PDB file of C-alpha atoms in Angstrom:
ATOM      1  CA  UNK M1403      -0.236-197.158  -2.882  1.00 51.00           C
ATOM      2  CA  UNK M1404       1.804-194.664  -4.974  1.00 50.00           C
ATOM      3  CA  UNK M1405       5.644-195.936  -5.238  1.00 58.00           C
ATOM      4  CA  UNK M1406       8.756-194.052  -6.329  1.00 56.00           C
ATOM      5  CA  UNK M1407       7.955-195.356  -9.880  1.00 65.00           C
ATOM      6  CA  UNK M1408       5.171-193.658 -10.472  1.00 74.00           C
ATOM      7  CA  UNK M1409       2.734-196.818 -10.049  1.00 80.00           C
ATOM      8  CA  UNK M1410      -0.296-197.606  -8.592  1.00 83.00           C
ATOM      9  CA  UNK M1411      -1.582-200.908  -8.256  1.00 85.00           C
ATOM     10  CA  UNK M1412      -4.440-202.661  -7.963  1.00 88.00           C
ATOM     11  CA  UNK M1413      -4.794-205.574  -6.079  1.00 90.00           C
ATOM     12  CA  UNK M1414      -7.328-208.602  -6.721  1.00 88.00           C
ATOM     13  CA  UNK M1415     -10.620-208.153  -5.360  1.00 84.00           C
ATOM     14  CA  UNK M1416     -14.100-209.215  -7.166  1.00 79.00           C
ATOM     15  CA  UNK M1417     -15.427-209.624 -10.467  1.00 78.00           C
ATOM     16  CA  UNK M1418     -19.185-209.468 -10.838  1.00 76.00           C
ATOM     17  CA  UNK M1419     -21.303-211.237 -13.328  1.00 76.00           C
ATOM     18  CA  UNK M1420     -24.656-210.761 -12.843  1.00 74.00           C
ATOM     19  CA  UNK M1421     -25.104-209.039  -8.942  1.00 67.00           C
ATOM     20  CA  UNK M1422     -24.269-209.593  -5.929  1.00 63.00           C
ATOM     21  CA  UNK M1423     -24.903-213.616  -5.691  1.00 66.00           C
ATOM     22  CA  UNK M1424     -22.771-214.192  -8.592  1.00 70.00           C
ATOM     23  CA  UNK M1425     -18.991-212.980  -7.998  1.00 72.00           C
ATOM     24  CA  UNK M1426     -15.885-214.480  -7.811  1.00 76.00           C
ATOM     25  CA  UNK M1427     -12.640-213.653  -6.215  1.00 81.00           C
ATOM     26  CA  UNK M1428     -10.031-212.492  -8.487  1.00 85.00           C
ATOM     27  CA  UNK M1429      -6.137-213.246  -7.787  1.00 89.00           C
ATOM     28  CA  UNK M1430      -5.284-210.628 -10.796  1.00 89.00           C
ATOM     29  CA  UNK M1431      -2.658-207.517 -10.161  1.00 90.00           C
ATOM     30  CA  UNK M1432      -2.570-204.532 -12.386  1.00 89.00           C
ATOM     31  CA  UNK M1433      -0.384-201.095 -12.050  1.00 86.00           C
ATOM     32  CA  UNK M1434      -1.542-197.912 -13.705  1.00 87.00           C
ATOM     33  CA  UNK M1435       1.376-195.651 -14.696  1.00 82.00           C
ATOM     34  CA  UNK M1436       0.002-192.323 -13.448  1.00 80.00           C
ATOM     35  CA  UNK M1437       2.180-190.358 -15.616  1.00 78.00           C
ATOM     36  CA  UNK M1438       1.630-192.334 -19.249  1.00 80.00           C
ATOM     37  CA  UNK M1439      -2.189-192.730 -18.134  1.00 86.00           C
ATOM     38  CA  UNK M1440      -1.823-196.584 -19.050  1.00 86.00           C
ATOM     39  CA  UNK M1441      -2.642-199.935 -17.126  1.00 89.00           C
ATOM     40  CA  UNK M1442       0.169-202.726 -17.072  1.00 86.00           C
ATOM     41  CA  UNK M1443      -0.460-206.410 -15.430  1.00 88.00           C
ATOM     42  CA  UNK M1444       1.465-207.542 -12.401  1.00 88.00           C
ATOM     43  CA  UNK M1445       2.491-210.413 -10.825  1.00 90.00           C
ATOM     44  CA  UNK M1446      -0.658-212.212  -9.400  1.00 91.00           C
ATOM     45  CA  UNK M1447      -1.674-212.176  -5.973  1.00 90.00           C
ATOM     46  CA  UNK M1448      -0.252-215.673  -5.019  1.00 91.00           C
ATOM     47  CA  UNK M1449      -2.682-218.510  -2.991  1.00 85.00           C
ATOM     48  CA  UNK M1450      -6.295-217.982  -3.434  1.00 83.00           C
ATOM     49  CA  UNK M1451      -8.291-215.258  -4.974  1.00 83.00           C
ATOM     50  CA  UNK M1452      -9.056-212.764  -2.537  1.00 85.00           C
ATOM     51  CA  UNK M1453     -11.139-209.930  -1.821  1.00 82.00           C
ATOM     52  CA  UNK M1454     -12.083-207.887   1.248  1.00 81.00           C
ATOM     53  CA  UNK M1455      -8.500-208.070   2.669  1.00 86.00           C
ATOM     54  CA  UNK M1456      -6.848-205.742   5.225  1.00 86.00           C
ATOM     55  CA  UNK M1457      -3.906-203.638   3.291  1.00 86.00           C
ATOM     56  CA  UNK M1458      -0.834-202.039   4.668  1.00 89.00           C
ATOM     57  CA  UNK M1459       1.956-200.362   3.525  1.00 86.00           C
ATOM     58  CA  UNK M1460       5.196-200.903   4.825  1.00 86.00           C
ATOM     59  CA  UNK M1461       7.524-198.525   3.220  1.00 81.00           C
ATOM     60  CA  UNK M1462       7.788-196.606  -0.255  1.00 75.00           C
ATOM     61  CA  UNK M1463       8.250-199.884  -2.150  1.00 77.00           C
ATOM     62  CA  UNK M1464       6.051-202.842  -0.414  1.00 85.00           C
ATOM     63  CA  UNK M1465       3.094-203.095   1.538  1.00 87.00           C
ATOM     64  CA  UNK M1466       1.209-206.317   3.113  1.00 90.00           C
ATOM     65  CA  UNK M1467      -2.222-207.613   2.072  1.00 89.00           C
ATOM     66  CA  UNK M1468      -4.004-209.667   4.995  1.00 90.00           C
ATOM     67  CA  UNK M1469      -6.277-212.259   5.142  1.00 85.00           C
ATOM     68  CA  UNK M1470      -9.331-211.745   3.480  1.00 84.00           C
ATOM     69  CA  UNK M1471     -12.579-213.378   1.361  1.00 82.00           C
ATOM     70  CA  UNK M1472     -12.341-216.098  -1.397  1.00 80.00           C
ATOM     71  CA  UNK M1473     -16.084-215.867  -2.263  1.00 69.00           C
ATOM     72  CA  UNK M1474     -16.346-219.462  -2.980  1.00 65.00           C
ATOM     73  CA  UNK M1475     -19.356-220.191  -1.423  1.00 59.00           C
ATOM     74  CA  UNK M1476     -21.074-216.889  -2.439  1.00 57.00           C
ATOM     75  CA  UNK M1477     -22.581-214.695  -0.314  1.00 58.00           C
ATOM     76  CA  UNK M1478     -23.212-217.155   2.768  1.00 65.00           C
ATOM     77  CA  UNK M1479     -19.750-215.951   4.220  1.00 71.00           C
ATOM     78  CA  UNK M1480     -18.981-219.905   5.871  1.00 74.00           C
ATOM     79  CA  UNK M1481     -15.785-219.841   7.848  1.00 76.00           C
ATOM     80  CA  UNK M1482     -14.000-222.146   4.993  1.00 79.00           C
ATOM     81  CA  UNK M1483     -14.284-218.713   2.932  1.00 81.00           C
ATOM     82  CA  UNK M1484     -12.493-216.359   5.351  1.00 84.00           C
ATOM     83  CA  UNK M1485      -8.169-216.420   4.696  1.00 86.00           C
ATOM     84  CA  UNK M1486      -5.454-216.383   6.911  1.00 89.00           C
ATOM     85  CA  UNK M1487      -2.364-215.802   4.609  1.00 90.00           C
ATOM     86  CA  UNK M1488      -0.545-212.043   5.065  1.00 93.00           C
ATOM     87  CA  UNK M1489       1.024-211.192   1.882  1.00 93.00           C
ATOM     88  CA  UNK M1490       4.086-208.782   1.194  1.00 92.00           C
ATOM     89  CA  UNK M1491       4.586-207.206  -2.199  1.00 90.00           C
ATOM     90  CA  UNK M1492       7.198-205.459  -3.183  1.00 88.00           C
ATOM     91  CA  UNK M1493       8.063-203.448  -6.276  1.00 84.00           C
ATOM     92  CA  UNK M1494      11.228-203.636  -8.012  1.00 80.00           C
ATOM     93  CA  UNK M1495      10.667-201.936 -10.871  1.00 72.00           C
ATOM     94  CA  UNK M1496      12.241-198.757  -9.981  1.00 62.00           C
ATOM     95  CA  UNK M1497      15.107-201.188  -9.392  1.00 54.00           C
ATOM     96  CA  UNK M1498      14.595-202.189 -13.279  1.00 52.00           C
ATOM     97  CA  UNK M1499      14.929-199.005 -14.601  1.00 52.00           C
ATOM     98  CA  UNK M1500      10.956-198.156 -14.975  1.00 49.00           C
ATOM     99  CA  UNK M1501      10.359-194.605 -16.393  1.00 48.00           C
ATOM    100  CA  UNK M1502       7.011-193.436 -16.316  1.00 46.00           C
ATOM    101  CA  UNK M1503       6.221-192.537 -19.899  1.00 48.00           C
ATOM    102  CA  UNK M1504       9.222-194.319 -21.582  1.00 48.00           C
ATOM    103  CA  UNK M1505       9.748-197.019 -19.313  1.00 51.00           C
ATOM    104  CA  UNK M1506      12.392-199.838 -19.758  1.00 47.00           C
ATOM    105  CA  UNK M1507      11.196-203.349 -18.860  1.00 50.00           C
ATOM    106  CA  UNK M1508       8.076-204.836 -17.794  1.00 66.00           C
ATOM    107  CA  UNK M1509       6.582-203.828 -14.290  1.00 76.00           C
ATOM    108  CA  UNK M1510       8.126-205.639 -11.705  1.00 82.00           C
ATOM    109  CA  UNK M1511       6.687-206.679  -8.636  1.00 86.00           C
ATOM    110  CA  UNK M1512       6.996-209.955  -6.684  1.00 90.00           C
ATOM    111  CA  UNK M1513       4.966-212.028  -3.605  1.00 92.00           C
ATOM    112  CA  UNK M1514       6.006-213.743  -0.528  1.00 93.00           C
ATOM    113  CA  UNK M1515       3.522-215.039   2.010  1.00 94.00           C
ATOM    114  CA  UNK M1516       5.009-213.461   5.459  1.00 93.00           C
ATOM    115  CA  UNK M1517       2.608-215.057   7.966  1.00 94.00           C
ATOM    116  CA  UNK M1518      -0.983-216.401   8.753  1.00 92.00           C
ATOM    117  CA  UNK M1519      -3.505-214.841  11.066  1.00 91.00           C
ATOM    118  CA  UNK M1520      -3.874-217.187  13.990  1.00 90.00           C
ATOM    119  CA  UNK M1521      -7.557-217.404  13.059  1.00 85.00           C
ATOM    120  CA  UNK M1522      -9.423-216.688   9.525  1.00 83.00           C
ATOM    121  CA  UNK M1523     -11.158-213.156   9.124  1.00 83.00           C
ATOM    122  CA  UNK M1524     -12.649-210.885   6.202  1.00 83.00           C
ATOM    123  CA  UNK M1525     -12.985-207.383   5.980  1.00 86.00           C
ATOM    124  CA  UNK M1526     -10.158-206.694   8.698  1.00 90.00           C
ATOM    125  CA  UNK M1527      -8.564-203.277   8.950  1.00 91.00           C
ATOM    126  CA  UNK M1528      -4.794-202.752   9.032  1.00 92.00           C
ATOM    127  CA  UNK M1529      -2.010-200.832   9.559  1.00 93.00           C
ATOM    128  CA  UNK M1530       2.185-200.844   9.818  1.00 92.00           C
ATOM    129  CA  UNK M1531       3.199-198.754  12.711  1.00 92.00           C
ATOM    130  CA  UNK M1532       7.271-198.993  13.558  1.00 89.00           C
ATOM    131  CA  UNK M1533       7.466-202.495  12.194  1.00 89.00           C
ATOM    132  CA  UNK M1534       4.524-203.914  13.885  1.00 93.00           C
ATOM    133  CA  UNK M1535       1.166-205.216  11.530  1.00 94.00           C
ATOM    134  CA  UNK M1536      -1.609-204.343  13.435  1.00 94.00           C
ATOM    135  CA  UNK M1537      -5.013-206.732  12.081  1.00 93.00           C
ATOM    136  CA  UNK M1538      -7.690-204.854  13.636  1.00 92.00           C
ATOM    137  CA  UNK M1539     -11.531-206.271  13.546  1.00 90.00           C
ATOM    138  CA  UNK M1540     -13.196-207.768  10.957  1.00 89.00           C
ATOM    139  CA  UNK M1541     -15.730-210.354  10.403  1.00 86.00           C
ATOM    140  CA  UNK M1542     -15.773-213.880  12.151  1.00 83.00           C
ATOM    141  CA  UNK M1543     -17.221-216.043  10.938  1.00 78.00           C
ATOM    142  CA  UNK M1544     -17.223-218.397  13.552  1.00 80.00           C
ATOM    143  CA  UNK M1545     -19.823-216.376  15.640  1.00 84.00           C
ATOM    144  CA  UNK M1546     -21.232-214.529  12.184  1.00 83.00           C
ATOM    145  CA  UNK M1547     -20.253-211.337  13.583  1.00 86.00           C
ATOM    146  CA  UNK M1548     -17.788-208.399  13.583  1.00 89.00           C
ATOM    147  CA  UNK M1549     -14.822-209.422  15.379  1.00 87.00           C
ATOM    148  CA  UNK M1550     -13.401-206.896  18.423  1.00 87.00           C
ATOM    149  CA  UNK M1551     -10.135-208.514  18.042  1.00 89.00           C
ATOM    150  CA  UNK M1552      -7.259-206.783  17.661  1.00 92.00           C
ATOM    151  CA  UNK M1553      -3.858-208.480  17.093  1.00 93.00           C
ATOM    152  CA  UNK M1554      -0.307-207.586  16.246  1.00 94.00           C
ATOM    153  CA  UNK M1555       2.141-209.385  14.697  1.00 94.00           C
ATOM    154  CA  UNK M1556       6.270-208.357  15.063  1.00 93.00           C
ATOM    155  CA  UNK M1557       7.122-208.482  11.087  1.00 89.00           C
ATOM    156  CA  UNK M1558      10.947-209.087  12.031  1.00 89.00           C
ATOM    157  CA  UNK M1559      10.223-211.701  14.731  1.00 92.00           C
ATOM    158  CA  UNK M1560       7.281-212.863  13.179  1.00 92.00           C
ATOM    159  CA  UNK M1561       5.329-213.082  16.424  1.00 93.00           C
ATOM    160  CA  UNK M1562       1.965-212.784  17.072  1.00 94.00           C
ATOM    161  CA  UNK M1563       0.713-211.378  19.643  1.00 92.00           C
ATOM    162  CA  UNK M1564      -2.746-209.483  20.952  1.00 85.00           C
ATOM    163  CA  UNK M1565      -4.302-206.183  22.416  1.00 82.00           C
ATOM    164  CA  UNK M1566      -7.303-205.834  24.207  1.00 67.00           C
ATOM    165  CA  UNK M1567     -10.486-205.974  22.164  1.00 54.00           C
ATOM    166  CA  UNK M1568     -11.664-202.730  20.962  1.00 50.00           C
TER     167      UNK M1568
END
């Protein structure tokens, strides 16, 4: 997502070595100031490396990252690899005085976990829609399938709830 301060960021995801059976997850953040054309690290994505995540945004200055793939067991997809942690990031460095071009201070941009999916799942599509995360499908792999499951959780409440499978 594009924030007030001109950043974009990019958000862990996989680093590969030699194809697809040898990757790891990366934990690594980066923002690219559109205007100066240049790439500045982050704070890292906090708990374990993780790619294949569901991503939100919540407003002009955060958004959530959910759930997701750790890729430690390669490309075998086991249910220990599949994350439940949802993420909220939020940049502050707007609130630092960040100037595209000329900026003043580091970027600034900081973690907090939110919630857990009441059940692991990669590749899951979301959205924030009037303050409600919606975690829609994904892979389970429990029954090494895509998942039909749709589920909402209240981000002021922090309630989960479900709709009826897609």
């Amino acid at each position: 997502p594009a924030f007030p301060s001109g950043l974009l960021y990019a958000v862990a995801g996989f680093h590969c070595v030699n194809g697809p059976g040898d990757t790891s997850s990366l934990s690594s953040v980066e923002a690219y100031d559109i205007a100066a054309n240049i790439w500045h690290p982050a704070a890292a994505l906090p708990g374990q490396p993780n790619a294949l995540y569901g991503f939100a945004q919540v407003n002009n200055s955060s958004f959530l990252i959910v759930a997701g793939f750790n890729g430690t067991s390669g490309a075998d997809m086991s249910p220990t690899d599949l994350l439940r942690p949802v993420y909220r990031m939020t940049d502050h460095s707007s609130a630092v005085g960040w100037i595209s071009g000329s900026h003043v201070g580091n970027v600034q941009n900081s973690w907090s976990r939110v919630s857990a999916l009441p059940g692991p799942r990669g590749f899951p599509a979301a959205a924030f829609v009037l303050d409600t995360l919606l975690v829609i499908g994904g892979y389970d792999a429990q029954t090494n399938n895509d998942s039909a499951l749709v589920q909402m959780l209240d981000v002021d409440r922090l309630e989960w709830g479900s709709c009826n499978h897609l």
